[in-house]
């Protein structure tokens, strides 16, 4: 049912921020593992055939209780990583522009203030989890979640996500999560975040 989406760049495209081996293992083994286990959990539930994982996470209480936790974890992992790969890219970084820049400035005061708040959320997430920029009732917000919980579970649309599980950075950064976060900004693909913002804001 669910398939691992194609990585939109080569495994070494984000070096030195994300090393090639981390990218390979993260994408093939971690994301691949979530997809595999999600498919096991959803097997036999033909009513969800062809339904995007984001839609399913948005109405998780309709999923049979026996597999709900598995769908939350592995489906969340699938959705989160599918977002993560696309909001990064080579020759990226810099700043958002247009309506997203305006909304960030309006909500957080400035782009620098937004970066600080987002980085603090990512750094402060205890253990494994994520930081997200979300659209919530047409307003921007920053949330951090444990494990593979998606903001979609709470009706929020993530438009930027940062994986702070150790598997995302340990080979290069070991325990230095702050350094990983700081460097990560230079690979953020703001054009894709802007696209996702426009899509979420229009709904
Ligand atoms: Mn991950």
Short mmCIF file of C-alpha atoms and ligand atoms in Angstrom, two decimals:
data_model
loop_
_atom_site.label_atom_id
_atom_site.label_comp_id
_atom_site.label_asym_id
_atom_site.label_seq_id
_atom_site.Cartn_x
_atom_site.Cartn_y
_atom_site.Cartn_z
CA UNK A 1 0.00 0.00 0.00
CA UNK A 2 2.36 2.70 1.19
CA UNK A 3 5.64 3.27 -0.62
CA UNK A 4 8.88 4.95 0.32
CA UNK A 5 8.86 8.20 -1.69
CA UNK A 6 11.89 8.85 -3.86
CA UNK A 7 14.59 10.89 -2.13
CA UNK A 8 14.70 14.16 -4.16
CA UNK A 9 18.53 14.31 -4.14
CA UNK A 10 21.58 12.07 -3.79
CA UNK A 11 22.64 10.61 -0.44
CA UNK A 12 25.66 12.93 -0.38
CA UNK A 13 23.80 16.05 -1.53
CA UNK A 14 23.61 17.62 1.93
CA UNK A 15 27.24 16.97 2.95
CA UNK A 16 28.74 18.35 5.19
CA UNK A 17 25.56 19.18 7.13
CA UNK A 18 24.22 15.62 6.83
CA UNK A 19 26.78 12.93 5.99
CA UNK A 20 26.16 10.36 3.28
CA UNK A 21 25.94 7.31 5.55
CA UNK A 22 23.43 8.98 7.87
CA UNK A 23 21.28 9.95 4.89
CA UNK A 24 21.42 6.45 3.45
CA UNK A 25 20.58 4.64 6.71
CA UNK A 26 18.00 7.22 7.73
CA UNK A 27 16.14 7.02 4.43
CA UNK A 28 16.48 3.31 3.59
CA UNK A 29 16.39 1.71 7.03
CA UNK A 30 14.52 4.11 9.29
CA UNK A 31 11.96 5.60 6.89
CA UNK A 32 11.87 2.31 4.96
CA UNK A 33 11.19 0.49 8.23
CA UNK A 34 8.29 2.78 9.11
CA UNK A 35 6.70 2.18 5.71
CA UNK A 36 7.15 -1.56 6.03
CA UNK A 37 5.63 -1.72 9.53
CA UNK A 38 2.83 0.66 8.55
CA UNK A 39 1.91 -1.70 5.72
CA UNK A 40 1.84 -4.64 8.14
CA UNK A 41 -0.42 -2.68 10.51
CA UNK A 42 -2.76 -1.60 7.69
CA UNK A 43 -2.91 -4.92 5.88
CA UNK A 44 -6.48 -6.10 5.67
CA UNK A 45 -7.92 -2.62 6.16
CA UNK A 46 -9.08 -2.24 2.58
CA UNK A 47 -11.24 0.81 3.38
CA UNK A 48 -8.00 2.85 3.57
CA UNK A 49 -6.69 1.72 0.18
CA UNK A 50 -5.30 4.76 -1.63
CA UNK A 51 -5.92 7.14 1.29
CA UNK A 52 -2.87 9.34 2.04
CA UNK A 53 -1.26 8.75 5.41
CA UNK A 54 -1.82 12.41 6.33
CA UNK A 55 -5.58 11.92 5.94
CA UNK A 56 -5.51 8.79 8.08
CA UNK A 57 -3.51 10.52 10.84
CA UNK A 58 -6.09 13.32 10.80
CA UNK A 59 -8.82 10.84 11.78
CA UNK A 60 -6.79 8.30 13.71
CA UNK A 61 -9.73 7.48 15.98
CA UNK A 62 -11.43 5.78 13.00
CA UNK A 63 -8.56 3.28 12.77
CA UNK A 64 -9.25 -0.01 14.59
CA UNK A 65 -7.92 0.20 18.11
CA UNK A 66 -5.78 -2.92 17.73
CA UNK A 67 -3.50 -1.15 15.23
CA UNK A 68 -4.02 2.48 16.22
CA UNK A 69 -0.75 2.84 18.11
CA UNK A 70 1.19 1.17 15.29
CA UNK A 71 -0.38 3.56 12.76
CA UNK A 72 0.35 6.53 15.02
CA UNK A 73 4.02 5.52 15.30
CA UNK A 74 4.83 4.09 11.87
CA UNK A 75 2.34 6.23 9.96
CA UNK A 76 3.65 9.26 11.81
CA UNK A 77 7.18 8.19 10.94
CA UNK A 78 6.19 7.86 7.27
CA UNK A 79 4.48 11.26 7.15
CA UNK A 80 7.18 13.08 9.13
CA UNK A 81 10.07 11.75 7.05
CA UNK A 82 8.20 12.32 3.77
CA UNK A 83 7.98 15.98 4.83
CA UNK A 84 11.54 16.12 6.14
CA UNK A 85 13.28 15.07 2.88
CA UNK A 86 11.41 17.64 0.80
CA UNK A 87 12.03 20.62 3.08
CA UNK A 88 15.78 20.15 2.70
CA UNK A 89 17.95 20.39 -0.38
CA UNK A 90 21.35 21.20 -1.79
CA UNK A 91 22.13 24.88 -2.49
CA UNK A 92 19.37 25.81 -0.06
CA UNK A 93 19.21 27.74 3.19
CA UNK A 94 18.79 31.50 3.30
CA UNK A 95 15.42 32.93 4.16
CA UNK A 96 11.78 32.53 3.24
CA UNK A 97 10.22 35.12 0.99
CA UNK A 98 6.81 36.43 0.01
CA UNK A 99 3.75 35.60 2.08
CA UNK A 100 5.58 33.11 4.30
CA UNK A 101 8.19 35.72 5.22
CA UNK A 102 5.40 38.17 6.02
CA UNK A 103 3.57 35.63 8.18
CA UNK A 104 6.75 34.67 10.05
CA UNK A 105 7.58 38.30 10.75
CA UNK A 106 4.03 39.00 11.84
CA UNK A 107 3.88 35.95 14.14
CA UNK A 108 7.36 35.85 15.62
CA UNK A 109 8.61 39.43 15.21
CA UNK A 110 11.41 38.59 12.80
CA UNK A 111 12.95 35.68 10.94
CA UNK A 112 15.80 35.59 13.45
CA UNK A 113 13.34 35.42 16.35
CA UNK A 114 11.51 32.57 14.60
CA UNK A 115 14.79 30.67 14.09
CA UNK A 116 15.65 31.09 17.75
CA UNK A 117 12.25 29.87 18.94
CA UNK A 118 12.24 26.91 16.54
CA UNK A 119 15.81 25.93 17.47
CA UNK A 120 14.94 26.16 21.17
CA UNK A 121 11.96 23.85 20.63
CA UNK A 122 14.15 21.35 18.76
CA UNK A 123 16.90 21.51 21.37
CA UNK A 124 14.47 21.30 24.28
CA UNK A 125 12.60 18.25 23.01
CA UNK A 126 13.64 15.63 25.56
CA UNK A 127 14.70 12.35 23.98
CA UNK A 128 13.53 11.46 20.49
CA UNK A 129 11.13 13.65 18.57
CA UNK A 130 10.56 16.52 16.20
CA UNK A 131 10.17 20.27 15.95
CA UNK A 132 7.67 21.64 13.43
CA UNK A 133 6.49 24.90 11.96
CA UNK A 134 2.75 24.40 11.59
CA UNK A 135 -0.29 26.12 10.20
CA UNK A 136 -3.07 25.98 12.76
CA UNK A 137 -6.37 27.65 11.82
CA UNK A 138 -4.46 29.80 9.29
CA UNK A 139 -1.93 30.93 11.91
CA UNK A 140 1.70 29.88 12.16
CA UNK A 141 2.97 28.11 15.26
CA UNK A 142 5.92 26.07 16.50
CA UNK A 143 5.34 22.70 18.12
CA UNK A 144 7.58 19.89 19.22
CA UNK A 145 6.37 16.32 19.51
CA UNK A 146 7.70 13.10 21.07
CA UNK A 147 8.56 9.95 19.13
CA UNK A 148 6.95 10.03 15.64
CA UNK A 149 3.84 11.96 16.65
CA UNK A 150 2.67 14.17 13.79
CA UNK A 151 1.09 17.59 14.44
CA UNK A 152 -1.70 16.32 12.16
CA UNK A 153 -2.91 14.28 15.17
CA UNK A 154 -3.89 17.64 16.70
CA UNK A 155 -5.34 19.09 13.53
CA UNK A 156 -2.25 21.16 12.70
CA UNK A 157 -0.57 21.12 9.30
CA UNK A 158 3.23 20.84 9.43
CA UNK A 159 5.04 22.82 6.72
CA UNK A 160 8.60 22.43 8.06
CA UNK A 161 9.93 19.65 10.27
CA UNK A 162 13.23 18.87 11.95
CA UNK A 163 14.05 15.35 13.07
CA UNK A 164 15.96 15.41 16.35
CA UNK A 165 16.14 11.65 16.89
CA UNK A 166 19.79 10.73 17.42
CA UNK A 167 19.63 8.56 14.27
CA UNK A 168 19.33 11.83 12.31
CA UNK A 169 22.66 13.27 13.43
CA UNK A 170 24.70 10.97 15.68
CA UNK A 171 27.38 9.84 13.17
CA UNK A 172 28.48 13.43 12.48
CA UNK A 173 27.50 15.26 15.63
CA UNK A 174 27.36 12.57 18.37
CA UNK A 175 25.70 14.30 21.34
CA UNK A 176 25.96 17.82 19.85
CA UNK A 177 22.33 18.35 18.90
CA UNK A 178 22.68 22.16 19.06
CA UNK A 179 25.38 22.09 16.37
CA UNK A 180 23.24 19.86 14.14
CA UNK A 181 20.31 22.26 14.50
CA UNK A 182 22.44 25.31 13.78
CA UNK A 183 23.94 23.73 10.64
CA UNK A 184 20.57 22.37 9.49
CA UNK A 185 19.27 25.86 8.68
CA UNK A 186 21.70 26.01 5.76
CA UNK A 187 19.94 23.12 4.00
CA UNK A 188 16.33 24.24 4.52
CA UNK A 189 14.50 24.39 1.18
CA UNK A 190 12.36 27.48 1.76
CA UNK A 191 10.75 27.29 -1.68
CA UNK A 192 9.12 24.00 -0.64
CA UNK A 193 8.09 25.40 2.75
CA UNK A 194 6.54 28.38 0.94
CA UNK A 195 4.65 26.00 -1.35
CA UNK A 196 3.34 24.03 1.62
CA UNK A 197 2.38 27.25 3.42
CA UNK A 198 0.36 28.47 0.43
CA UNK A 199 -1.37 25.09 0.20
CA UNK A 200 -2.20 24.96 3.92
CA UNK A 201 -3.30 28.58 4.06
CA UNK A 202 -5.72 28.06 1.17
CA UNK A 203 -7.61 25.31 2.97
MN1 LIG B 1 14.23 9.97 11.52
#
